[in-house]
XYZ file of C-alpha atoms in Angstrom:
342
model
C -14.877 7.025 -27.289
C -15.162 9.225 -24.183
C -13.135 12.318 -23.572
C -10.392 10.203 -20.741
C -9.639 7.314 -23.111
C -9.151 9.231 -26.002
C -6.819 11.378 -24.431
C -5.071 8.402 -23.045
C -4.634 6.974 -26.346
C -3.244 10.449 -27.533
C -0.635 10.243 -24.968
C 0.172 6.843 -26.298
C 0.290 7.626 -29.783
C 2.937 10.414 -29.262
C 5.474 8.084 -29.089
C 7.596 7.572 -31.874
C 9.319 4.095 -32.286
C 12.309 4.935 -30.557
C 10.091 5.525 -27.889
C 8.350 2.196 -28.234
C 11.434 0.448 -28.190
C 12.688 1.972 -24.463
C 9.439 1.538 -23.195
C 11.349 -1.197 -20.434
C 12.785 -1.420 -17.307
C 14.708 -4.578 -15.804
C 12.500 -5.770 -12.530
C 14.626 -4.731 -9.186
C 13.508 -6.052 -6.351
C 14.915 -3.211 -4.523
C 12.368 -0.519 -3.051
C 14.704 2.743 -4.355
C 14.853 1.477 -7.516
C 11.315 0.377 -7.683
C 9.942 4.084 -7.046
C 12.663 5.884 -9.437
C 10.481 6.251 -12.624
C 12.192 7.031 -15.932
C 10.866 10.411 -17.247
C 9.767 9.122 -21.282
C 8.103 12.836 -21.953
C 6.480 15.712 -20.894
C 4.673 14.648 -17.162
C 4.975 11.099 -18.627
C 6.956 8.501 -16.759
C 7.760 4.382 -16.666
C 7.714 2.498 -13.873
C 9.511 -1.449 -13.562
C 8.037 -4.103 -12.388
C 8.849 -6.087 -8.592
C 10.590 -9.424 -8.696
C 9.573 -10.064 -5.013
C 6.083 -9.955 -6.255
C 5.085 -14.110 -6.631
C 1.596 -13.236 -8.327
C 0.353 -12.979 -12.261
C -1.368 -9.703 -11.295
C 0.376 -6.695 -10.673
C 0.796 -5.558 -6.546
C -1.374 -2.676 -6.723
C 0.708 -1.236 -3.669
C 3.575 -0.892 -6.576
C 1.247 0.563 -8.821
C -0.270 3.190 -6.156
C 3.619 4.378 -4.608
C 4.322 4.494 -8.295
C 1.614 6.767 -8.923
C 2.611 8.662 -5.736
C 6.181 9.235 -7.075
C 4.937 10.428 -10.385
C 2.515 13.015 -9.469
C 5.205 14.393 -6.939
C 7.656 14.490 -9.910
C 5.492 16.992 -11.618
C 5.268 19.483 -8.654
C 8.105 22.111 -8.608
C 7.355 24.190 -5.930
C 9.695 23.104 -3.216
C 7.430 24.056 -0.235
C 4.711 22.348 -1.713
C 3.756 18.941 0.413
C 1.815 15.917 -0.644
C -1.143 15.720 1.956
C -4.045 13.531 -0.146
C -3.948 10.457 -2.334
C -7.144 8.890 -3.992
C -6.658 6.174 -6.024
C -9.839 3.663 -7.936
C -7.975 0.843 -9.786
C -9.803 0.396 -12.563
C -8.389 -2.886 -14.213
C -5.977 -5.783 -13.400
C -2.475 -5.503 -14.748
C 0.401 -8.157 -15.629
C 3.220 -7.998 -12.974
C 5.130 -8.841 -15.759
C 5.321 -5.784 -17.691
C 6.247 -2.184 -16.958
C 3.519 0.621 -16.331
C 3.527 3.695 -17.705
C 1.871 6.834 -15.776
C 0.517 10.447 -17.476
C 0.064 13.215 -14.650
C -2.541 15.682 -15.979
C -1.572 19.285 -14.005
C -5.266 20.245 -12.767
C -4.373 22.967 -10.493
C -1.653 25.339 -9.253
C -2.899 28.369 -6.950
C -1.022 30.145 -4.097
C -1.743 27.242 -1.813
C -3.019 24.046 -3.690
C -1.681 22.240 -6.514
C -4.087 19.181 -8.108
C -2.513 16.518 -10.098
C -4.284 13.285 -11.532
C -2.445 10.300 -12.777
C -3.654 7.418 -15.432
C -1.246 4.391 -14.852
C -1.705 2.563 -18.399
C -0.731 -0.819 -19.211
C -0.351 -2.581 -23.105
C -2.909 0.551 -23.934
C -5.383 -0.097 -20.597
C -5.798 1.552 -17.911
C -5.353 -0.163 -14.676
C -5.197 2.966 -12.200
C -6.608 6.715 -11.993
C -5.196 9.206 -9.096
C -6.001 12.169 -7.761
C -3.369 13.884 -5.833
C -3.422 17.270 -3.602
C -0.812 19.258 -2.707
C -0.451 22.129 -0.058
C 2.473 24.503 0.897
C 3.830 23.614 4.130
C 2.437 24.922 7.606
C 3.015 24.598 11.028
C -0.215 25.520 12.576
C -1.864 22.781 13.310
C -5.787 23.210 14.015
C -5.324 20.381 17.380
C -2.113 18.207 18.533
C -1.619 15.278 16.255
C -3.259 11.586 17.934
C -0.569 9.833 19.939
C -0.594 6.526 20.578
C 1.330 4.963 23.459
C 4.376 3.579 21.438
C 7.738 2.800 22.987
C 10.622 3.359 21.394
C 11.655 0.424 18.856
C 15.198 -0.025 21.235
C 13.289 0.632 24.455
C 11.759 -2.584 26.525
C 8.038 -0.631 27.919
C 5.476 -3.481 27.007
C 2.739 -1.313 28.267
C 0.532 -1.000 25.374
C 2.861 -2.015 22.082
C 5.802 -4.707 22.522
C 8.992 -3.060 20.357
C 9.764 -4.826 16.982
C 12.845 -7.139 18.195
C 10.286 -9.005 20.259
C 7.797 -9.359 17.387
C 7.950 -12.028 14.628
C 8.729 -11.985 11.289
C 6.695 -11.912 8.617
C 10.196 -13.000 6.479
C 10.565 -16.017 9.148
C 7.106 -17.432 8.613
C 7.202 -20.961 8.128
C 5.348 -21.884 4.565
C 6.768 -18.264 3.014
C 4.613 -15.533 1.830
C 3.145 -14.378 -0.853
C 5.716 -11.489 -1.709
C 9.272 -10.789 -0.831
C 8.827 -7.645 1.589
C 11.350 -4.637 0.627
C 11.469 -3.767 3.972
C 10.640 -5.051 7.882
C 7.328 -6.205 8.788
C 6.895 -7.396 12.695
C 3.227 -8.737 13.426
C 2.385 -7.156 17.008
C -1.386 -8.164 17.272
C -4.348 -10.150 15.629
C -7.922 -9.628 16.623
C -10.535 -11.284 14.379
C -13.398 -9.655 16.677
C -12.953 -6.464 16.012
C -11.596 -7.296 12.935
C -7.767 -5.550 13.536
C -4.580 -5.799 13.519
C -1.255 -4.126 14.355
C 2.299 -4.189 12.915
C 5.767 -2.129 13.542
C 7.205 -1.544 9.743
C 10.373 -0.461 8.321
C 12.160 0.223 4.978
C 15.542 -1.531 4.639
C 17.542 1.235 3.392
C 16.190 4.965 3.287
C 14.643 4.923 -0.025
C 16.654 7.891 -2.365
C 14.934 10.051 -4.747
C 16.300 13.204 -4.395
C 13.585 14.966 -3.000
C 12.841 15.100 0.763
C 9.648 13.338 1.739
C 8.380 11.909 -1.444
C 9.891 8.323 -1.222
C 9.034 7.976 2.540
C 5.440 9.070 1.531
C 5.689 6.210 -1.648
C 7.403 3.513 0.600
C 4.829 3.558 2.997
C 2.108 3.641 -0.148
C 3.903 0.430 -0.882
C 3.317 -1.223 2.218
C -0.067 -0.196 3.169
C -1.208 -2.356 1.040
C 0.359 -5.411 1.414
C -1.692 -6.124 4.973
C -4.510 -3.678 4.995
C -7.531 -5.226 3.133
C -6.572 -8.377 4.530
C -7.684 -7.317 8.012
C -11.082 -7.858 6.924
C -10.812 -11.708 6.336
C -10.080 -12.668 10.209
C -13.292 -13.042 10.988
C -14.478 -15.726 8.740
C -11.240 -17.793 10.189
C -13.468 -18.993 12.843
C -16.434 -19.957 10.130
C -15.487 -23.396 8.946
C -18.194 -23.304 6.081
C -16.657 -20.306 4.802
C -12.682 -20.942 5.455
C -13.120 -24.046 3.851
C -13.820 -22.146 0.624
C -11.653 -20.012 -2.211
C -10.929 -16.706 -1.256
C -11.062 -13.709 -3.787
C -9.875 -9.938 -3.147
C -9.428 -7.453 -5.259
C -8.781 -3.961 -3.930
C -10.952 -0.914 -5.849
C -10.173 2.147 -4.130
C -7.532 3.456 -1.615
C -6.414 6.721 -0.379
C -3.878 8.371 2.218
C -3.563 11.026 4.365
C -0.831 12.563 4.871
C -0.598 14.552 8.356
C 3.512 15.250 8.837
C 6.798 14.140 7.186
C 8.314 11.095 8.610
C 11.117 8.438 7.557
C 10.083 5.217 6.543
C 13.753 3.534 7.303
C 12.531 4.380 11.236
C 10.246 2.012 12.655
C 6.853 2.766 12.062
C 3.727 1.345 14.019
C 0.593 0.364 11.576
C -2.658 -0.211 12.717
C -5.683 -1.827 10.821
C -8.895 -2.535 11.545
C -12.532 -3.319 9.075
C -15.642 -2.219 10.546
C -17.526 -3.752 7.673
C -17.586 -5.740 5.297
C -21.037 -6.576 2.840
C -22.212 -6.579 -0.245
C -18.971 -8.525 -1.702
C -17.185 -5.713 -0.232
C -14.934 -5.199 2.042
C -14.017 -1.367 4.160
C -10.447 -1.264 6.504
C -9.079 1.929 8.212
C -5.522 2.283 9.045
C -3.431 4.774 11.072
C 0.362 5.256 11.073
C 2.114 6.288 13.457
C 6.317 7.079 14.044
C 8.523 6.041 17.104
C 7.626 8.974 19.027
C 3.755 8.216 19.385
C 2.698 11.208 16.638
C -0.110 10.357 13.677
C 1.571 10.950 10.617
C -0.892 9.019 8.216
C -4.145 7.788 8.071
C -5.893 5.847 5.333
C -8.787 3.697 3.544
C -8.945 0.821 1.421
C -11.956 -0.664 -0.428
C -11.961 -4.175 -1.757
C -13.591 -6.844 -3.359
C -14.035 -9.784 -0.933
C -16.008 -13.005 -2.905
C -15.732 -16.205 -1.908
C -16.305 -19.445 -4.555
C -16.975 -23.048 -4.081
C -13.678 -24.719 -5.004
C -11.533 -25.693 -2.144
C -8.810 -23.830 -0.437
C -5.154 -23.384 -1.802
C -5.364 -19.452 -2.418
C -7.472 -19.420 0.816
C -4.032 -20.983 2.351
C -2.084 -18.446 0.755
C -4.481 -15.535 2.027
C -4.602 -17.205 5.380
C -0.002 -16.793 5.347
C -0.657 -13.293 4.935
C -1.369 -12.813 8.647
C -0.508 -16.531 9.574
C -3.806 -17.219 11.254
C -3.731 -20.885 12.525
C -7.240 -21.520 11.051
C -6.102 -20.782 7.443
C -2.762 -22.315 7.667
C -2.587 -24.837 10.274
C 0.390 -23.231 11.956
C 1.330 -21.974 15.871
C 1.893 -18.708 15.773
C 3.930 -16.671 18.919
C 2.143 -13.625 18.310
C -1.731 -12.720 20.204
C -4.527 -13.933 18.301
C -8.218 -13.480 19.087
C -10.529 -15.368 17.227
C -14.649 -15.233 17.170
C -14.797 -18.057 19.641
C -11.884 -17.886 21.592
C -11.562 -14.864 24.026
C -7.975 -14.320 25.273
């Protein structure tokens, strides 16, 4: 037995069976609750599970923010600020039963501090994290990107149309495969680049008691719910391969965190995959607040195979972003597709 899963099972093994016995949570489907993790020992903490989620296999968005929230939990320093997330999921996990998550303390100097985090499942683990901390400065090296965003109450179409004139992704006819904690208001497709762009909100300003941490975890959350899916638009336009089963699985992700922001303010997302080979899949994405400013960037890594059997998950993928290819439905939102140039 290597050195990590013996010292997984250690942490396991500590618990008495008191322990055993409170090791659950009743689902919420409310984002607050989701990210406030019951503290079952030293730097050891339990997570619930999401009713919104409509899958067998755990949303590893939940599992990441979760992960977020307890590696945060273990820094005391008050100035210190999360500014670095790396995440490699190692192994499916039930959405059906709670997670719990061990943060390892692998550095404290003046400036840094270095957490990792094992998220462990029914004696598995399903996620390993790597966080980085830094005290807060002001000097920045170069001004922040800005993007040409209006303000979410302001009518300047120039570049980005404001949220009220976007759709839905709650209204979408046929559903969704999740109920989102929070807004999400497609404002582009474009399956030549491949990207796409979205404003996004939290429906209530997620409470843990501590500043930034559950704005940084809500938007963990929801960069994953649209993110590797950006890579699959250009196939929509292949009918040999739409026609077939669609399977994703994501293996790595990590954030960047540039400046604080609130996630119950609009937020503009943007996505894009510059490649995708090798049964894998690469998407960038940038977020960015109200005011135009950069305040995270990120990465995602994923699984992308496709198999022979015919096409109801590849429906269900094909909801995600609602493209009319997948899903057979008009859509009010700008689409580009491979063959059509609009």
């Amino acid at each position: 037995m290597d050195e990590k899963a013996a010292s997984i099972l250690d942490h396991l093994n500590q618990s008495n069976e008191q322990d055993e016995e409170e090791l659950t949570m009743p689902p919420t489907g409310h984002l607050s609750t989701l990210l406030d993790l019951r503290s079952i020992g030293t730097d050891k903490f339990l997570g619930t599970t999401y009713t919104g989620w409509k899958l067998p296999r755990t949303f590893g968005g939940l599992t990441f923010s979760q992960a977020l929230v307890a590696a945060c939990r273990t820094v005391e320093h008050p100035s210190r600020v999360l500014h670095s997330i790396h995440s490699y999921f190692i192994s499916a996990g039930s959405s059906k039963d709670p997670i719990t998550y061990i943060v390892k303390r692998t550095r404290d100097t003046k400036t840094f501090s270095n957490r990792k985090v094992h998220a462990v499942q029914g004696g598995r683990l399903i996620l390993e994290v790597m966080a980085s901390f830094q005290v807060h400065r002001e000097d920045a090296v170069r001004k922040l990107e800005r993007q040409n965003v209006p303000s979410p109450w302001s009518s300047d179409l120039d570049r980005c149309p404001p949220p009220e004139s976007c759709p839905s992704l709650k209204d979408r006819p046929g559903g969704f495969y999740m109920d989102i904690p929070g807004e999400w208001r497609i404002v582009e497709i474009n399956a030549e680049v491949p990207s796409a762009k979205a404003w996004i909100k939290a429906e209530e300003a997620p409470s843990l008691g501590n500043g930034y941490v559950a704005h940084f975890a809500a938007s963990a959350f929801f960069s994953d719910i649209l993110l590797l899916p950006t890579s699959f638009m250009p196939f929509a336009s292949i009918e040999k391969v739409s026609r077939k089963n669609q399977v994703q699985a994501t293996l790595c992700h990590t954030m960047w965190f540039h400046k604080t922001f609130r996630a119950d303010d609009w937020l503009l997302l943007q996505m894009e995959s510059p490649i995708a080979m090798g049964e894998r899949a690469l998407c960038h994405g940038k977020i960015f607040n109200s005011k135009g400013e950069l305040v995270v960037s990120m990465a995602q890594e994923g699984m992308l195979r496709y198999v022979d059997e015919p096409a109801e998950a590849m429906k269900m993928v094909g909801r995600q972003f609602g493209h009319p290819i997948y899903s057979g439905e008009t859509q009010p939102y700008k689409i580009r597709t491979m063959n059509s140039k609009i």
